[in-house]
mmCIF file of C-alpha atoms and ligand atoms in Angstrom:
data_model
loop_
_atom_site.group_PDB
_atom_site.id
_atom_site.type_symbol
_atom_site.label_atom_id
_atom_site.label_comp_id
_atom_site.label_asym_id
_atom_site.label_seq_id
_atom_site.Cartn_x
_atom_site.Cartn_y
_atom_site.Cartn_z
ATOM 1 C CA UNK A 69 -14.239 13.480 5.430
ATOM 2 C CA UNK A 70 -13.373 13.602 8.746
ATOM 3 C CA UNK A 71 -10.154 11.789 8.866
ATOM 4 C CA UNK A 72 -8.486 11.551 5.238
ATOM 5 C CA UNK A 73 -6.972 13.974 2.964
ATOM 6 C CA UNK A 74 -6.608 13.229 -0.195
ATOM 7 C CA UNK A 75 -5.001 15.616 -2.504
ATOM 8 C CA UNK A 76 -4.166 15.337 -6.475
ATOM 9 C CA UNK A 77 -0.315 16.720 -7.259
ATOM 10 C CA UNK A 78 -0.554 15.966 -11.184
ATOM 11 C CA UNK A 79 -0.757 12.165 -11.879
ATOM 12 C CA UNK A 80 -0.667 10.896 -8.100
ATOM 13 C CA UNK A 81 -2.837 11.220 -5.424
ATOM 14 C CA UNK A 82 -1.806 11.565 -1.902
ATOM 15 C CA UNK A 83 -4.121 9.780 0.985
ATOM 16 C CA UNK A 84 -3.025 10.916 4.300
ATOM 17 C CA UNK A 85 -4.898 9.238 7.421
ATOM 18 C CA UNK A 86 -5.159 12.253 9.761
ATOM 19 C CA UNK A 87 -6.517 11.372 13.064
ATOM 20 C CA UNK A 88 -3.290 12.365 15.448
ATOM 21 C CA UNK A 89 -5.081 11.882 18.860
ATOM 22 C CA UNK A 90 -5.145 8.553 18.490
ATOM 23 C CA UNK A 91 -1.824 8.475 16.496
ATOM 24 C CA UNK A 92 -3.837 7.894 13.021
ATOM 25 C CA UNK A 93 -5.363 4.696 14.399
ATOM 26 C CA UNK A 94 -8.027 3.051 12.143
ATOM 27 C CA UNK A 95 -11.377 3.101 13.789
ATOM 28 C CA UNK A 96 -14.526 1.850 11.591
ATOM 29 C CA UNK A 97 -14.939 5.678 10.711
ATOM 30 C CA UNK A 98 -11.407 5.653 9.543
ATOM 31 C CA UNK A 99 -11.904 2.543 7.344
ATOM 32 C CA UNK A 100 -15.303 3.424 5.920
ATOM 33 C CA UNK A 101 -13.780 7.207 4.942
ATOM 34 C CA UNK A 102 -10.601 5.248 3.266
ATOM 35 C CA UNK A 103 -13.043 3.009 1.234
ATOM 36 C CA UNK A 104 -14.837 5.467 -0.165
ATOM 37 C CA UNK A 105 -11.369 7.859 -0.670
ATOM 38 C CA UNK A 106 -10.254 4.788 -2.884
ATOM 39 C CA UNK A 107 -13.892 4.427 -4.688
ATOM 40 C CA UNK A 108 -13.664 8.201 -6.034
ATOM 41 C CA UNK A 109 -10.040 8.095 -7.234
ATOM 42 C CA UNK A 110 -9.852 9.350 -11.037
ATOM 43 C CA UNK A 111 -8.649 6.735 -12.674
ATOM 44 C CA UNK A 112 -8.624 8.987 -15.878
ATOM 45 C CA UNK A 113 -5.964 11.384 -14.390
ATOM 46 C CA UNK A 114 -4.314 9.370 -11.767
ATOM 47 C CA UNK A 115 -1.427 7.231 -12.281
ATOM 48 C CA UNK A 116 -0.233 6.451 -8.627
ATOM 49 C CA UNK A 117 -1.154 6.677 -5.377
ATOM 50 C CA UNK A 118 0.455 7.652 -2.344
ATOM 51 C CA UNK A 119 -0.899 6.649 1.392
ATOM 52 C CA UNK A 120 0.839 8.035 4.399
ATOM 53 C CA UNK A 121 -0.148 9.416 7.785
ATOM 54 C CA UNK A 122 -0.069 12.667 9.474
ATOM 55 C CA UNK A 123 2.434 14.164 11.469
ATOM 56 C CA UNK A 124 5.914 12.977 12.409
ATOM 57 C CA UNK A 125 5.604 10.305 14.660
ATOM 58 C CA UNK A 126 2.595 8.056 13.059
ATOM 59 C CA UNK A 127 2.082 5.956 10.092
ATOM 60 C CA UNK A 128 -0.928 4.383 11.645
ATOM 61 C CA UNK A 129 -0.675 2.935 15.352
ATOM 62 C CA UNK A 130 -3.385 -0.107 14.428
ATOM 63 C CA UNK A 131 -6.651 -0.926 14.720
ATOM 64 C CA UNK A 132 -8.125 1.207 17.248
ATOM 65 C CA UNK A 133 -8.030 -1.061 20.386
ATOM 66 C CA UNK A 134 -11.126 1.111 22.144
ATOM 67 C CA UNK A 135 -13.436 0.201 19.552
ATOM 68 C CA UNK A 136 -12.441 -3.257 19.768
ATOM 69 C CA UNK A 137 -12.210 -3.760 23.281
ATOM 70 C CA UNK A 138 -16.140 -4.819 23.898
ATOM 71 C CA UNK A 139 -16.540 -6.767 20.438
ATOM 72 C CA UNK A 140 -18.240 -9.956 20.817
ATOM 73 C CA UNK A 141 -17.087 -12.864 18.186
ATOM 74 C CA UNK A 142 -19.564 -12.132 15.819
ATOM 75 C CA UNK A 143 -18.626 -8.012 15.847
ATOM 76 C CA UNK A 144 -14.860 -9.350 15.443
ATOM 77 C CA UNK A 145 -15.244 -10.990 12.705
ATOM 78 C CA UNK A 146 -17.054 -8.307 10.952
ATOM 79 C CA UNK A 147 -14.561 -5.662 11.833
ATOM 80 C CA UNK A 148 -11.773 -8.049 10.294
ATOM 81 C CA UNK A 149 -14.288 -8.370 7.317
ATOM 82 C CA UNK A 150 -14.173 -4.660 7.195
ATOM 83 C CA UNK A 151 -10.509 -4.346 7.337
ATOM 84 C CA UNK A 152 -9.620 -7.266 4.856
ATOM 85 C CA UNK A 153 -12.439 -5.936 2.425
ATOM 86 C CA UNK A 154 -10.722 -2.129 2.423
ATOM 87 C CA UNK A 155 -7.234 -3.136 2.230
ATOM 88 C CA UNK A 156 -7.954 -5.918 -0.525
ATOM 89 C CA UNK A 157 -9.259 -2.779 -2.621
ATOM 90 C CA UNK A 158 -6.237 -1.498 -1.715
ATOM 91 C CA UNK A 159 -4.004 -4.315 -2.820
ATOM 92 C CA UNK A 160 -6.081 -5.275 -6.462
ATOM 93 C CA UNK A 161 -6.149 -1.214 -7.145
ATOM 94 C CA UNK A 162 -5.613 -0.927 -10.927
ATOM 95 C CA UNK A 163 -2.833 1.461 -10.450
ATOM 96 C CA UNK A 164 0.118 1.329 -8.174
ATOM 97 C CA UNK A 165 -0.012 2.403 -4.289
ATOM 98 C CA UNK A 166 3.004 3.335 -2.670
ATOM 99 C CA UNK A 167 2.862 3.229 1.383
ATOM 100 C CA UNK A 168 4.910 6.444 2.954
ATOM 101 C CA UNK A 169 5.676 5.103 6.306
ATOM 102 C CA UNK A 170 6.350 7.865 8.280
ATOM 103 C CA UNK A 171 6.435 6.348 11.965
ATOM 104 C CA UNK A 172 4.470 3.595 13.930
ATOM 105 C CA UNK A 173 3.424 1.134 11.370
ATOM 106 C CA UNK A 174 1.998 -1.379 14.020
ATOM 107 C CA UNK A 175 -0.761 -3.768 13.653
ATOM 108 C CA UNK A 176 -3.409 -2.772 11.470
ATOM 109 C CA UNK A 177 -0.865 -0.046 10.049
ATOM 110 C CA UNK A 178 1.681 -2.497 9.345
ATOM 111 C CA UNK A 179 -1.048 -4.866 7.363
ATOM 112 C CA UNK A 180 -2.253 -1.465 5.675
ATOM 113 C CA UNK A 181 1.264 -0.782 4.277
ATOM 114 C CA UNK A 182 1.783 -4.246 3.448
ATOM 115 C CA UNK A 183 -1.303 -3.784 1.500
ATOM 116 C CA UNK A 184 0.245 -1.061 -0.778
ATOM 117 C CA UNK A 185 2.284 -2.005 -3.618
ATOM 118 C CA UNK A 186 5.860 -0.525 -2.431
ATOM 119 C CA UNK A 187 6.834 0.745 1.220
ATOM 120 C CA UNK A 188 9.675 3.455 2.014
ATOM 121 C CA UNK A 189 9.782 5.028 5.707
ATOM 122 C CA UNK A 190 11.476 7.075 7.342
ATOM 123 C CA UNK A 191 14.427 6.405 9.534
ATOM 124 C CA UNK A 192 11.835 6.822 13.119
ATOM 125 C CA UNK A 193 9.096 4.381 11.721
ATOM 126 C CA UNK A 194 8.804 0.898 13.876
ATOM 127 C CA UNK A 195 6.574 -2.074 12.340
ATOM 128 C CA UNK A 196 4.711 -4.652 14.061
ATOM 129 C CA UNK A 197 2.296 -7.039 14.515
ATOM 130 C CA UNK A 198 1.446 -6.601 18.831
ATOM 131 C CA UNK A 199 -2.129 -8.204 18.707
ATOM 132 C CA UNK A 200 -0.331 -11.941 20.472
ATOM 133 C CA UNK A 201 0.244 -9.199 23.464
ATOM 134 C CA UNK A 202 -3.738 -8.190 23.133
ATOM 135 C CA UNK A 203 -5.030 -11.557 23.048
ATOM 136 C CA UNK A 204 -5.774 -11.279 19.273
ATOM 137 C CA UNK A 205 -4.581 -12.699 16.265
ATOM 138 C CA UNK A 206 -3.463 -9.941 13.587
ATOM 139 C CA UNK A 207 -6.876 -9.094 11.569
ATOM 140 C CA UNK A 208 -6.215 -7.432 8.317
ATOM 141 C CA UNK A 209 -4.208 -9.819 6.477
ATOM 142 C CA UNK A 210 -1.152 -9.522 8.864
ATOM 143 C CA UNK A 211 -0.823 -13.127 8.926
ATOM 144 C CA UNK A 212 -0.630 -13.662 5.842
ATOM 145 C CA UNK A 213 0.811 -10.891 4.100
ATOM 146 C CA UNK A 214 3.837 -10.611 6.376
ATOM 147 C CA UNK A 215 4.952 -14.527 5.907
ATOM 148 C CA UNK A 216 4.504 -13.845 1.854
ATOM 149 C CA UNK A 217 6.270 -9.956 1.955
ATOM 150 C CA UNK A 218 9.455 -11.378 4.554
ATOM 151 C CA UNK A 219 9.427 -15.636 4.734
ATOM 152 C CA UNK A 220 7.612 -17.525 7.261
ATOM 153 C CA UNK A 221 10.180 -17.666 10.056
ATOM 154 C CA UNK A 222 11.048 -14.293 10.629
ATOM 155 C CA UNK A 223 6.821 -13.452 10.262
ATOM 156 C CA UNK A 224 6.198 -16.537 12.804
ATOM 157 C CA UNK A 225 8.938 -14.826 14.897
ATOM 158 C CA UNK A 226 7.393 -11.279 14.956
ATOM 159 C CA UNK A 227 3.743 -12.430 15.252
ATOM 160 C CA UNK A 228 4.216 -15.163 17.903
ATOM 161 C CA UNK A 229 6.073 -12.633 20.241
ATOM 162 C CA UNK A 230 4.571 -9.181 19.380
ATOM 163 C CA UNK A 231 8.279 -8.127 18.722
ATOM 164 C CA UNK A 232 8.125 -4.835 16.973
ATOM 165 C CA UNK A 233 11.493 -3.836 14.226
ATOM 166 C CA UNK A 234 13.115 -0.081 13.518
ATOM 167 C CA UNK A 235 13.295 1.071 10.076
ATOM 168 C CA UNK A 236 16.658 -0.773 9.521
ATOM 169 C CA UNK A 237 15.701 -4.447 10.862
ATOM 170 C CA UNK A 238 12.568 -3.373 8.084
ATOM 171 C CA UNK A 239 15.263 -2.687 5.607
ATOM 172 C CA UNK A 240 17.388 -6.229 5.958
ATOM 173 C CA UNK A 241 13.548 -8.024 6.142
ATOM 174 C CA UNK A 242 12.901 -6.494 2.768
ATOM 175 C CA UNK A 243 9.855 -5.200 4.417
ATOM 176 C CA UNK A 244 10.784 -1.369 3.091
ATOM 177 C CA UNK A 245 12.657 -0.821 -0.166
ATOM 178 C CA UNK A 246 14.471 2.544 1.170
ATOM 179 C CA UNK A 247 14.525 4.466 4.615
ATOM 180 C CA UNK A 248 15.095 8.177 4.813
ATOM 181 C CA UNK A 249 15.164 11.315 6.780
ATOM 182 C CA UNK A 250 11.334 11.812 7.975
ATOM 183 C CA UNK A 251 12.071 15.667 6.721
ATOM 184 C CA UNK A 252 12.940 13.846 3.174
ATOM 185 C CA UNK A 253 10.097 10.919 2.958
ATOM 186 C CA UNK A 254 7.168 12.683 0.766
ATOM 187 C CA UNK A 255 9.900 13.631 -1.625
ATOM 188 C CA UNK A 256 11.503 10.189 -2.078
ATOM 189 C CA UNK A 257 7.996 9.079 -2.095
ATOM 190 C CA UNK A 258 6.761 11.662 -4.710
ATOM 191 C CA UNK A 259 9.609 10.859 -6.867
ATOM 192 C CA UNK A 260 9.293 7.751 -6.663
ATOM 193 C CA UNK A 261 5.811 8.025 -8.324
ATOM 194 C CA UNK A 262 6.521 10.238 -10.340
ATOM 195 C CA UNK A 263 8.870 8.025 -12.214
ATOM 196 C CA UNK A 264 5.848 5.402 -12.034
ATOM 197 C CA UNK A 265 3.657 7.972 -13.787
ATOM 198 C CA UNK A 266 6.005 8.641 -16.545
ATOM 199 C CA UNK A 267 5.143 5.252 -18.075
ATOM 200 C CA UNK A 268 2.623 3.965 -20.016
ATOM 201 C CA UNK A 269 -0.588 4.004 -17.857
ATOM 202 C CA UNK A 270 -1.846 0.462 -19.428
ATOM 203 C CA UNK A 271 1.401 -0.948 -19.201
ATOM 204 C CA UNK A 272 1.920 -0.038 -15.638
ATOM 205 C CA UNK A 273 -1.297 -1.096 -14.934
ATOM 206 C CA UNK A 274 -1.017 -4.673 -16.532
ATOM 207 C CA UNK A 275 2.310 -5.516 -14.584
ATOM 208 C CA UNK A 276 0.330 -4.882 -11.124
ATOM 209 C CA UNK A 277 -1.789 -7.166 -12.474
ATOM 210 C CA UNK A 278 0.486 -9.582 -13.756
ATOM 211 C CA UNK A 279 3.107 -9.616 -10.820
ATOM 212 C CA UNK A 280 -0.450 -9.723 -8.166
ATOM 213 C CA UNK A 281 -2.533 -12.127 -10.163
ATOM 214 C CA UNK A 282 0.415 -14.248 -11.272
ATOM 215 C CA UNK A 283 1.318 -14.776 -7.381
ATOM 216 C CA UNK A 284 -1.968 -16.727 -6.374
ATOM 217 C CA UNK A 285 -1.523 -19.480 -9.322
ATOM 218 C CA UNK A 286 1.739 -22.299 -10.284
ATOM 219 C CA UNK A 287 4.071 -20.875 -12.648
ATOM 220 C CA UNK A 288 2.324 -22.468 -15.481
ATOM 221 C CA UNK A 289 -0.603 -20.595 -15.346
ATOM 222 C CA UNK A 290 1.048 -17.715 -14.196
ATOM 223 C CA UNK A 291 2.890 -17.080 -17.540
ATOM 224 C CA UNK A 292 -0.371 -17.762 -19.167
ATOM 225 C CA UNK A 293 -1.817 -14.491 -17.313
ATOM 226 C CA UNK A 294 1.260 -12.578 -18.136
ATOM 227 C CA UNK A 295 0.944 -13.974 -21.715
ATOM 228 C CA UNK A 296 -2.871 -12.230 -22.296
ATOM 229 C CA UNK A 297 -1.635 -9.180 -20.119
ATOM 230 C CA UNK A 298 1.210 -8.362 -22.602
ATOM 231 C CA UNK A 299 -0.790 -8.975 -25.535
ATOM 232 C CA UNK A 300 -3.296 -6.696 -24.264
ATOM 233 C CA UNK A 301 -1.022 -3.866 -24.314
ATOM 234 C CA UNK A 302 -0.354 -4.396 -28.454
ATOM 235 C CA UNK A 303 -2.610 -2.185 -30.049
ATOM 236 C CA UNK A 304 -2.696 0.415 -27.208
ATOM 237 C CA UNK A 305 -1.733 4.353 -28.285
ATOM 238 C CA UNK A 306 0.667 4.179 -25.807
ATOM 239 C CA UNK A 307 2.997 0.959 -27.246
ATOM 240 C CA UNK A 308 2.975 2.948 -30.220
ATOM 241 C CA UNK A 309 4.265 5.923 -28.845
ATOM 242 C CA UNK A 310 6.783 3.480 -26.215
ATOM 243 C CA UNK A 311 7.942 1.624 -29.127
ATOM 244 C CA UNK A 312 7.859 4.689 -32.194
ATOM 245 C CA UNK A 313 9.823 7.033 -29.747
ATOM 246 C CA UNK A 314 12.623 4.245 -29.373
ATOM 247 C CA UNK A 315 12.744 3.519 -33.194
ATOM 248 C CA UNK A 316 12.199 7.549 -34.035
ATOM 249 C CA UNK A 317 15.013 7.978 -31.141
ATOM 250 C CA UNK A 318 12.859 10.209 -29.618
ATOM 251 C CA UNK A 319 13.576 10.882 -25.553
ATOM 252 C CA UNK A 320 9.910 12.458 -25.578
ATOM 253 C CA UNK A 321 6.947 10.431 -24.978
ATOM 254 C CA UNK A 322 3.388 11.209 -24.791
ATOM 255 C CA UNK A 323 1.478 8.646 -23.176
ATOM 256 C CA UNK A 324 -2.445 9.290 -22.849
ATOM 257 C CA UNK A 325 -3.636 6.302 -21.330
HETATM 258 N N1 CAA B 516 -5.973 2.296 19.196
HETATM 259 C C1 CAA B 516 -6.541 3.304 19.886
HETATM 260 N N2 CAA B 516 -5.848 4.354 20.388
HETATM 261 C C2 CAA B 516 -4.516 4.359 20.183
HETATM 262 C C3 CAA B 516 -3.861 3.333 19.481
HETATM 263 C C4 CAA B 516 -4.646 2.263 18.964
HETATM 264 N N3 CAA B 516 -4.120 1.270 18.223
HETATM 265 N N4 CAA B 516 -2.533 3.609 19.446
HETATM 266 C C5 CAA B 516 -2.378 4.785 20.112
HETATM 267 N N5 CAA B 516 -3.583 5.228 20.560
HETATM 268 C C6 CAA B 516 -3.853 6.444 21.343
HETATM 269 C C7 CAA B 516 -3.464 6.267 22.799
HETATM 270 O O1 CAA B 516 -4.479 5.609 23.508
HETATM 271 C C8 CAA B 516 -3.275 7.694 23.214
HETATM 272 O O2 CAA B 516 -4.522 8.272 23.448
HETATM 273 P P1 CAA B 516 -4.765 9.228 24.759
HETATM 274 O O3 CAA B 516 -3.805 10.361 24.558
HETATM 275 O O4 CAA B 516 -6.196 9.597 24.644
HETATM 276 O O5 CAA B 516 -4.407 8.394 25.938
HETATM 277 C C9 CAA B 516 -2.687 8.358 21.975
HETATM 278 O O6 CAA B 516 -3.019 7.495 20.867
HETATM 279 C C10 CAA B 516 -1.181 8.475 22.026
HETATM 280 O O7 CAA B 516 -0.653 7.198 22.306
HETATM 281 P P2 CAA B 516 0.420 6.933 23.483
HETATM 282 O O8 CAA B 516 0.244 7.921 24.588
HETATM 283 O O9 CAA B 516 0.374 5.489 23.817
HETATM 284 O O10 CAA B 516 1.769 7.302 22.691
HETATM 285 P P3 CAA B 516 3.222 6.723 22.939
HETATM 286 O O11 CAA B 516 4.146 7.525 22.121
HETATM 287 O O12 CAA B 516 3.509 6.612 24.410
HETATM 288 O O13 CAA B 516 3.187 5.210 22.392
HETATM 289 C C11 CAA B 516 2.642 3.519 20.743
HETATM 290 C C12 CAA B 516 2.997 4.994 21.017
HETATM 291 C C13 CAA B 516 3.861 2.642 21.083
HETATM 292 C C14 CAA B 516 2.306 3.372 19.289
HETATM 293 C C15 CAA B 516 1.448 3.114 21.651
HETATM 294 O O14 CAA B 516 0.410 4.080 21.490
HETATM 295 C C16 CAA B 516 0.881 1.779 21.312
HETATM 296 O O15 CAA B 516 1.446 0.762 21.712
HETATM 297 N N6 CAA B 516 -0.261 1.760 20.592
HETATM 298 C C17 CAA B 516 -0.940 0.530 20.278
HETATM 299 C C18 CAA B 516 -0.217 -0.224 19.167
HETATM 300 C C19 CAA B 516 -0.909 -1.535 18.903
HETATM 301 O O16 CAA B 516 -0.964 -2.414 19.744
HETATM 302 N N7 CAA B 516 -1.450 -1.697 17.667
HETATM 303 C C20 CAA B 516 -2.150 -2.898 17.283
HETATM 304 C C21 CAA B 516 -3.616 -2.732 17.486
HETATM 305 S S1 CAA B 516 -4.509 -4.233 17.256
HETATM 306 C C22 CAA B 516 -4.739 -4.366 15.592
HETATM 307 O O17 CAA B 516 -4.276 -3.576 14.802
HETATM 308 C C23 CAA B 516 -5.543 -5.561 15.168
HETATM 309 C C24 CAA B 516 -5.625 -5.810 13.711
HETATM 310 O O18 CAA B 516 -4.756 -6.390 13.119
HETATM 311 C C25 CAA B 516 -6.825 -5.458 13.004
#
């Protein structure tokens, strides 16, 4: 790979877009090397995943706006095709994906971390949706993952006049659930999983899905879903051990899977 890193640190992998010339920008390279980073995740012996950029200044700056600048209708389409299909793996991953945002988080880097499961950044990160200012729409999911993550007025707001928001406008939006130092972001992030990972895989697993899957339908067949997601889990190794270790009062638990 020429632009991801991906790295295992116990139960959670860390994907790191790494392409600092053009400030991690996601060209079709980019997207096709993140696709197949996702595809060849262990799901055996990883928990939770971690996505952030490289460097200090850059989450990801967007879709890369060179690439794009001679597309014809057709090739725009397909490159939001592209985009959606990636970030939609993303988004229905079994396990849960935490976005480090560790800087510009603008266009196409603002729809990839609204992609991911939970966002943190650090206190120099800036989100935004500029494509309005570059004659486009938004194109991976932008507008309509920012209207469901912070209401439709403030999205409409941002989208309609390419107004970009610091890490503590992001904060107040609910956008982020925590800012920090840039120096202390990976850690906050890694312990953050980490306390993810400590659960029971299935379990963990089953609430993504419940909480995702639940979102798209009415209430009444939303409960349903959560209904056969929680029985699934009866059975399991791992509600033994949950629910023996409470009755044995037992702090240790061994879940396998
Ligand atoms: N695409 C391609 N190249 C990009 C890029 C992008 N989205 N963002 C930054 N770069 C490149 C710059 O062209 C520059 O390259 P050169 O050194 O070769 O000139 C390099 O990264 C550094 O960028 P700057 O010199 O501009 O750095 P800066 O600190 O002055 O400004 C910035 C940083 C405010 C993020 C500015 O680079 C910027 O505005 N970038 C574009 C942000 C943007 O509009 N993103 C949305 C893209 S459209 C999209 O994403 C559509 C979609 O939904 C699918």
């Amino acid at each position: 790979m020429e632009f991801i890193c991906y790295e295992q640190k116990g139960f959670v992998g860390v994907i790191t877009i790494n392409r600092p010339k053009a400030l991690n920008a996601l060209n079709s390279q980019v997207l096709e090397e993140l696709d197949q980073t996702i595809d060849a995740v262990d799901l055996e012996s990883t928990r939770c995943l971690i996505l952030t950029g490289a460097g200090d200044k850059s989450f990801v700056a967007g879709a890369d706006i060179a690439e794009m600048s001679n597309l014809t209708k057709a090739e725009g389409e397909a490159f939001g095709k592209k985009g959606n299909d990636v970030f939609r793996k993303l988004e229905t991953f079994p396990i849960p994906v935490i976005a480090a945002v560790n800087g510009f988080a603008l266009g196409g880097g603002c729809e990839l971390s609204m992609s991911c499961d939970i966002r943190i950044c650090s206190e120099n990160a800036m989100f935004g949706q500029p494509e309005a200012g570059l004659g486009i729409t938004p194109g991976f999911g932008g507008t309509q993952r920012l209207a469901r993550t912070i209401g439709v007025g403030k999205a409409k707001e941002m989208i309609y006049g390419a107004r970009n928001i610091k890490a503590d406008e992001a904060y107040r939006l609910g956008l982020v659930n925590a800012v920090y130092p840039q120096e202390e972001l990976m850690a906050a992030a890694e312990k953050m999983a980490a306390g993810i990972s400590k659960n029971a895989p299935i379990a963990v697993r089953n609430c993504k899905k419940a909480i995702n899957d639940g979102l798209q339908v009415d209430m009444d067949q939303a409960i349903v879903i959560e209904e056969k997601l929680f029985g699934d889990c009866f059975e399991t190794a791992d509600q033994k051990e949950g629910m023996g270790a409470f009755l044995e009062k037992r702090k240790e638990k061994n879940f396998i899977n």
